GROMACS .gro file of C-alpha atoms in nm:
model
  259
    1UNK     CA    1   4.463   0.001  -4.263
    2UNK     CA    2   4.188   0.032  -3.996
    3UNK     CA    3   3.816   0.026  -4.006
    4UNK     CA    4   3.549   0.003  -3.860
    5UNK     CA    5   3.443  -0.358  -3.878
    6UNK     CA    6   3.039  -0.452  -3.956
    7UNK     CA    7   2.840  -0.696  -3.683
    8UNK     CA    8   2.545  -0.893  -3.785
    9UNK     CA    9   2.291  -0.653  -3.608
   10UNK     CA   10   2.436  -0.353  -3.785
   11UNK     CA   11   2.258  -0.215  -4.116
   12UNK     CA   12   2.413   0.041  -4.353
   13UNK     CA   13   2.294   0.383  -4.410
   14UNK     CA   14   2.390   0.590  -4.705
   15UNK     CA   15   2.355   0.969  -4.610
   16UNK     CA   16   2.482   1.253  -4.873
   17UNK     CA   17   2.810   1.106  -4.949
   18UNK     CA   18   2.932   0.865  -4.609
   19UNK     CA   19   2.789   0.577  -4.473
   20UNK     CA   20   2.722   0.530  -4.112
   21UNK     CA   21   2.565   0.209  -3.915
   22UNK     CA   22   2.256   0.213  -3.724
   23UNK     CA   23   2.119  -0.091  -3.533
   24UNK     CA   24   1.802  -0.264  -3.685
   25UNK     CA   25   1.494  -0.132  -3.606
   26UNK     CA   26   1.239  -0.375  -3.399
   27UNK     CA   27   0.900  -0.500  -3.488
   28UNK     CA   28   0.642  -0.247  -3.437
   29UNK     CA   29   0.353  -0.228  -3.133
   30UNK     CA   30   0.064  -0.268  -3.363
   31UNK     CA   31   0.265  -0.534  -3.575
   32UNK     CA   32   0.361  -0.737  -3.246
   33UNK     CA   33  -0.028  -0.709  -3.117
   34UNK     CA   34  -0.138  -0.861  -3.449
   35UNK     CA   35   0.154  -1.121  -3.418
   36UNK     CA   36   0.001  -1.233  -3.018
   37UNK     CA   37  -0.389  -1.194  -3.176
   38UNK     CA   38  -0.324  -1.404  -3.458
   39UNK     CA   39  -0.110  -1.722  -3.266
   40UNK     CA   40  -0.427  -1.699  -2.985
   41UNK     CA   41  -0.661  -1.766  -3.265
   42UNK     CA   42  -0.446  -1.991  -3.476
   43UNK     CA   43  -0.406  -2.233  -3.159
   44UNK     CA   44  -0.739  -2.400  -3.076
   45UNK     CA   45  -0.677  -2.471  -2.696
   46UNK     CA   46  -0.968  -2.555  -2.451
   47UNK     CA   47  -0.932  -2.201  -2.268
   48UNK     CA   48  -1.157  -1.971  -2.188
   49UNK     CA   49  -1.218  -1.627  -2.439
   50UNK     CA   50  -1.109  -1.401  -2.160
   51UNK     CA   51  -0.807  -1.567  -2.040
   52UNK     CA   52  -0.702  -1.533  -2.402
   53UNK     CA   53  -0.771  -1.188  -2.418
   54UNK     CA   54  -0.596  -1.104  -2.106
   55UNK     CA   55  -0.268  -1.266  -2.232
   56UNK     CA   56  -0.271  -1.113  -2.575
   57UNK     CA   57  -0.362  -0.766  -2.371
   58UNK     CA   58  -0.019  -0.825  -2.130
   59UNK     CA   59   0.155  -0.829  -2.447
   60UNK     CA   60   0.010  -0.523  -2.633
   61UNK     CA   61   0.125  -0.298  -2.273
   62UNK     CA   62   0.437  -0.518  -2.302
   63UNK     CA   63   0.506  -0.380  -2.655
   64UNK     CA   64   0.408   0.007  -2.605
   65UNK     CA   65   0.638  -0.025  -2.268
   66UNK     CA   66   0.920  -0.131  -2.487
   67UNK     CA   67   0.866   0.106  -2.781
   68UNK     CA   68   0.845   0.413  -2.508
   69UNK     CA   69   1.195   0.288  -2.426
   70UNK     CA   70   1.323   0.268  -2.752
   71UNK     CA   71   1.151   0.590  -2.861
   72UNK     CA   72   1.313   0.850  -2.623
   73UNK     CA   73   1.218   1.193  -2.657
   74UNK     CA   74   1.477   1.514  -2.720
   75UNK     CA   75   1.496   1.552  -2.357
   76UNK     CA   76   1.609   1.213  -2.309
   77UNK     CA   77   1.838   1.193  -2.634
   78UNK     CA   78   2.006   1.549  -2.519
   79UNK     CA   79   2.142   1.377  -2.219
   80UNK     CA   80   2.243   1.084  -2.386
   81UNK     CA   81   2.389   1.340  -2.632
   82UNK     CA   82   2.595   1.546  -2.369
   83UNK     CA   83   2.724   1.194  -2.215
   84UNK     CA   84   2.817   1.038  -2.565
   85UNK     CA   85   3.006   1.383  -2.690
   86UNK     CA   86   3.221   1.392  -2.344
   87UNK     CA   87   3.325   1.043  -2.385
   88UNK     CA   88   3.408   1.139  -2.760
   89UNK     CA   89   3.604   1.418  -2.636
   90UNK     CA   90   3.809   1.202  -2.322
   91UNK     CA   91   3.917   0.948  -2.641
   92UNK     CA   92   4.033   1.182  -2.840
   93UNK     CA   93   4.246   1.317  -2.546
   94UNK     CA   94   4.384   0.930  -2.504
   95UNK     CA   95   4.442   0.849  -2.800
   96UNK     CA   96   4.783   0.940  -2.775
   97UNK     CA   97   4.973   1.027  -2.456
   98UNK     CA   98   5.127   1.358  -2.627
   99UNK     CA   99   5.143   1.532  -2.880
  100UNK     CA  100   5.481   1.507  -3.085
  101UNK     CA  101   5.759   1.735  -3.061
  102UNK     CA  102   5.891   1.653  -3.423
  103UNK     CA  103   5.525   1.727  -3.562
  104UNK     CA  104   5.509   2.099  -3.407
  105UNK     CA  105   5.651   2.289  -3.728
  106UNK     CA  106   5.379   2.105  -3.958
  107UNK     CA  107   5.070   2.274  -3.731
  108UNK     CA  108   4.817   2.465  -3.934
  109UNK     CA  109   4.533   2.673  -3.848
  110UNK     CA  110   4.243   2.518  -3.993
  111UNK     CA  111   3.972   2.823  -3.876
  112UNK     CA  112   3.764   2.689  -3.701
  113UNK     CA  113   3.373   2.898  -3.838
  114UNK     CA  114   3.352   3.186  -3.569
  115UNK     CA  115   2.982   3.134  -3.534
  116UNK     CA  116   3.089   2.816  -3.326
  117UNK     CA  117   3.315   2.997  -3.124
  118UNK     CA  118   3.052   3.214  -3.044
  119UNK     CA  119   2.842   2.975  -2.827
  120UNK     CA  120   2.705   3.243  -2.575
  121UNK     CA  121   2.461   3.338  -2.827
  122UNK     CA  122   2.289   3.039  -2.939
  123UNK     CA  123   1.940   3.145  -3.026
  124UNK     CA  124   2.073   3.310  -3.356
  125UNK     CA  125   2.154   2.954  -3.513
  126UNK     CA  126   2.010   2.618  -3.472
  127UNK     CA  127   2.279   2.418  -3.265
  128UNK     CA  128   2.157   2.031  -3.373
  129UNK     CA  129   2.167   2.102  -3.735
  130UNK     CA  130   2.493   2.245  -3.707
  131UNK     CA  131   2.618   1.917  -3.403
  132UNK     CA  132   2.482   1.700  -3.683
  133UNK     CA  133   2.726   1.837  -3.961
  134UNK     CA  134   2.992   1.821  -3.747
  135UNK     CA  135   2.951   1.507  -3.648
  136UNK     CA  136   2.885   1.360  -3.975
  137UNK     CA  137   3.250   1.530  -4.098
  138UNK     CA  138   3.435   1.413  -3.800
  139UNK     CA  139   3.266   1.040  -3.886
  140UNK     CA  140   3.392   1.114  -4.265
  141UNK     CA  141   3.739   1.188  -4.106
  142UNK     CA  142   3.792   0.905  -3.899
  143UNK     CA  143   3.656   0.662  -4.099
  144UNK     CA  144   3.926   0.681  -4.421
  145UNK     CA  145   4.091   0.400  -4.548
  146UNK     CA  146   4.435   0.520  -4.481
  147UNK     CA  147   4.608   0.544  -4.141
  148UNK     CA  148   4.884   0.581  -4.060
  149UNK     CA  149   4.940   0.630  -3.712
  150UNK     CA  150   5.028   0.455  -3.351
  151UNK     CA  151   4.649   0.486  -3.259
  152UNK     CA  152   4.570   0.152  -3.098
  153UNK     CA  153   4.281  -0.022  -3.306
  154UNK     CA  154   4.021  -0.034  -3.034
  155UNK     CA  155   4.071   0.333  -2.930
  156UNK     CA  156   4.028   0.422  -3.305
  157UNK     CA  157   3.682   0.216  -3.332
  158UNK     CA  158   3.559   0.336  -3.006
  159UNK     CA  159   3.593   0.681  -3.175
  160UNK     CA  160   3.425   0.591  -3.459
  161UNK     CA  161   3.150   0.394  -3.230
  162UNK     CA  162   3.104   0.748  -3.027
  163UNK     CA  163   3.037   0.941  -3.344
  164UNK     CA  164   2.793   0.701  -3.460
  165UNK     CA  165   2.594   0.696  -3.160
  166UNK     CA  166   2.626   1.041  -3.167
  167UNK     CA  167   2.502   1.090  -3.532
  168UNK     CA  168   2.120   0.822  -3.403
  169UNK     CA  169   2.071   1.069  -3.127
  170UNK     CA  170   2.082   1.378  -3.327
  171UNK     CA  171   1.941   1.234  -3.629
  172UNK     CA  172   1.628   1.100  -3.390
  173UNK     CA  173   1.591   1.447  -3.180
  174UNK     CA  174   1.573   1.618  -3.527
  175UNK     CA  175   1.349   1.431  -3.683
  176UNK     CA  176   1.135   1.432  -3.387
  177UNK     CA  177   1.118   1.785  -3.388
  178UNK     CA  178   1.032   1.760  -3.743
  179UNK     CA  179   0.723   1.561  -3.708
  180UNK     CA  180   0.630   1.763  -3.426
  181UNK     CA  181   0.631   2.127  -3.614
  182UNK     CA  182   0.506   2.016  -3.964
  183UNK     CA  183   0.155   2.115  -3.912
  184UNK     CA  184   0.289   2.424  -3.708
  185UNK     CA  185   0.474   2.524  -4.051
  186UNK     CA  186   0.199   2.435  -4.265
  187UNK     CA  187  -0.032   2.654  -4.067
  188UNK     CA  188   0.204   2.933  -4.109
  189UNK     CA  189   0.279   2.871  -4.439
  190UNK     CA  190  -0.082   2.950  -4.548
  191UNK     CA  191  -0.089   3.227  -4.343
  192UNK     CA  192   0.226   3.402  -4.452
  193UNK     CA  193   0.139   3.308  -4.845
  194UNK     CA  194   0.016   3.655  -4.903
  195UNK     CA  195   0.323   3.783  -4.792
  196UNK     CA  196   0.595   3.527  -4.965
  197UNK     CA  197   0.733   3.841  -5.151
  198UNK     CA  198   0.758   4.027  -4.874
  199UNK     CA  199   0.943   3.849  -4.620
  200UNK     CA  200   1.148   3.531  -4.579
  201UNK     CA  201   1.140   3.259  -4.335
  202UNK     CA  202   1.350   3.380  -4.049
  203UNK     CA  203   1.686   3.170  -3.989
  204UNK     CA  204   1.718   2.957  -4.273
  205UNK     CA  205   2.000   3.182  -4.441
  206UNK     CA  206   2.181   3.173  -4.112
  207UNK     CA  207   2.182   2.759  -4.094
  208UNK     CA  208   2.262   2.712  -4.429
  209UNK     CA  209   2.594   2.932  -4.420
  210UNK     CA  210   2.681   2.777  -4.070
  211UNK     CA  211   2.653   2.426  -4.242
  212UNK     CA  212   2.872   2.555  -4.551
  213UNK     CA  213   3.115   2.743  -4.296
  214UNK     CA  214   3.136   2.366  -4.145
  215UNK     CA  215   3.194   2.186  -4.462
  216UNK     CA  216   3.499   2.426  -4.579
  217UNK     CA  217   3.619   2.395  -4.233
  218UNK     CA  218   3.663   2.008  -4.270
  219UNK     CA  219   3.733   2.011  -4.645
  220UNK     CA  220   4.043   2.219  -4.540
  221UNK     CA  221   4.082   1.960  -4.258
  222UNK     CA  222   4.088   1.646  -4.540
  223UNK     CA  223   4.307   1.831  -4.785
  224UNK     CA  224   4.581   1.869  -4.529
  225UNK     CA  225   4.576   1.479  -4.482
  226UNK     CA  226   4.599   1.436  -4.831
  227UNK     CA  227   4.857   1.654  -4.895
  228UNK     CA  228   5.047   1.498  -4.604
  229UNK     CA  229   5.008   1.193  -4.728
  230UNK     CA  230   4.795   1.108  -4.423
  231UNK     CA  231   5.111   1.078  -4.244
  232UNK     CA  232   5.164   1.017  -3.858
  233UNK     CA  233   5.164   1.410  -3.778
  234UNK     CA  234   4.917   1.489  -3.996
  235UNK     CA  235   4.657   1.261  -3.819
  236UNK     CA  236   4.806   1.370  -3.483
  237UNK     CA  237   4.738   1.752  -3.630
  238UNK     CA  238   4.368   1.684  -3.745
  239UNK     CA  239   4.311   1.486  -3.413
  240UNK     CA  240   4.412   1.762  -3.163
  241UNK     CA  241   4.221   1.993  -3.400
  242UNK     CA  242   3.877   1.786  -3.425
  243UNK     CA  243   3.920   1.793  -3.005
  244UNK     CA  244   3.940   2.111  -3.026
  245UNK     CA  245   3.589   2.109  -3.224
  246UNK     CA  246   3.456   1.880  -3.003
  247UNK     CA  247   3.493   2.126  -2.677
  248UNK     CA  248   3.324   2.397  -2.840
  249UNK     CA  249   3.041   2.170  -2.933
  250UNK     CA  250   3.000   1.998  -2.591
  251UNK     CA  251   2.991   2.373  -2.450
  252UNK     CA  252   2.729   2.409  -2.721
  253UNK     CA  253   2.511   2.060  -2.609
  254UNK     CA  254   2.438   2.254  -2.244
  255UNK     CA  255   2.279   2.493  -2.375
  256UNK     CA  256   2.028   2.222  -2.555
  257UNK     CA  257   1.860   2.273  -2.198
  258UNK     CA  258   1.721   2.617  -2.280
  259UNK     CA  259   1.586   2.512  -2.611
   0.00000   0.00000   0.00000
């Protein structure tokens, strides 16, 4: 059985129902200016007040410089985003140097949600929400207990590595949008409360049944390794398939751009 094996620096998230890892999270800027203040006061040292000042200043810009780095905006995460998905997508392609001949009569057609397929209209749904459910699923998938399959180890955690990485970047975009437009929605919340029987927000129903379209597509996905036994085909089925997912998404990550 393979896994995906936990470091020292790693923590473990619990999300809904799967666990992914997420590196620690550093001290903060006004934590690590309190840190410097307080060891130039502890230490009495026969310097002048401004020389201490000016040190304990060098390391306040030295701390927001590094947090600017470590909080990248969507712009920044989108690119990391478009880079991480490709290199998802090339592994999955590697992972085995052909598909087997013996395993063609066991192929099913898992229907993959139309909506996705649909990519040259993406204004009508909101693409991250929908990249992050994927994502999640596919880290579900390839993170089972049972394999049984010639995927070398290292190719199998560098999958599971990819989709990770890929989960932080959409999971920091989105909630940096979120910060971003909660006094936009409370605004229009009071505005619109007149109307609340009226009208409904615009685009929720559509997110919500792309995100339900994406769990039954996976569900279907899992039950056919189960049923299989999560034999060698079957995981050689469900890996050309989740490819296949992962080229309509990274068609859908360029068009992030326009957003």
């Amino acid at each position: 059985m393979q896994k995906l094996l936990l470091t020292k620096d790693t923590q473990v998230y619990k999300r809904h129902t799967k666990e992914y890892f997420r590196p620690k999270t550093s001290l903060s800027t006004s934590e690590s200016c309190g840190f410097f203040t307080s060891m130039g006061e502890g230490k009495k040292m026969i310097t002048k007040p401004d020389g201490i000042r000016k040190y304990v200043w060098l390391a306040c810009l030295m701390g927001l410089f590094i947090t600017g780095i470590l909080s990248l905006d969507c712009n920044s995460l989108n690119v990391r985003l478009r880079r991480v998905t490709w290199q998802n997508l090339q592994l999955l392609s590697t992972m085995s140097n052909s598909f087997p001949i013996e395993c063609l009569q066991e192929r099913k057609a898992f229907e993959l949600p139309q909506e996705i397929l649909s990519y040259t209209q993406p204004l009508q749904k909101n693409i991250k929400e929908a990249f992050y459910e994927m994502s999640k699923q596919a880290f579900h998938i390839f993170t089972q207990d049972t394999f049984q399959s010639t995927w070398e180890e290292k190719h199998l955690r560098q999958v599971q590595i990819g989709l990770d990485h890929q989960l932080q970047y959409l999971e920091q975009c989105l909630e940096e949008e979120e910060e971003e437009n909660e006094d936009t929605r409370e605004r229009e919340e009071l505005l619109s409360a007149g109307e609340e029987t009226l009208r409904k927000p615009s685009g929720a129903p559509v997110l919500q049944l792309g995100n339900l379209d994406l769990r039954r597509y996976f569900n279907r996905i899992d039950r056919f390794l189960k049923d299989k036994k999560h034999s060698h085909c079957a995981w050689e089925i469900v890996r050309v398939e989740i490819r296949r997912c992962f080229y309509f998404f990274q068609k859908l990550t360029a068009l992030l751009r326009r957003r």
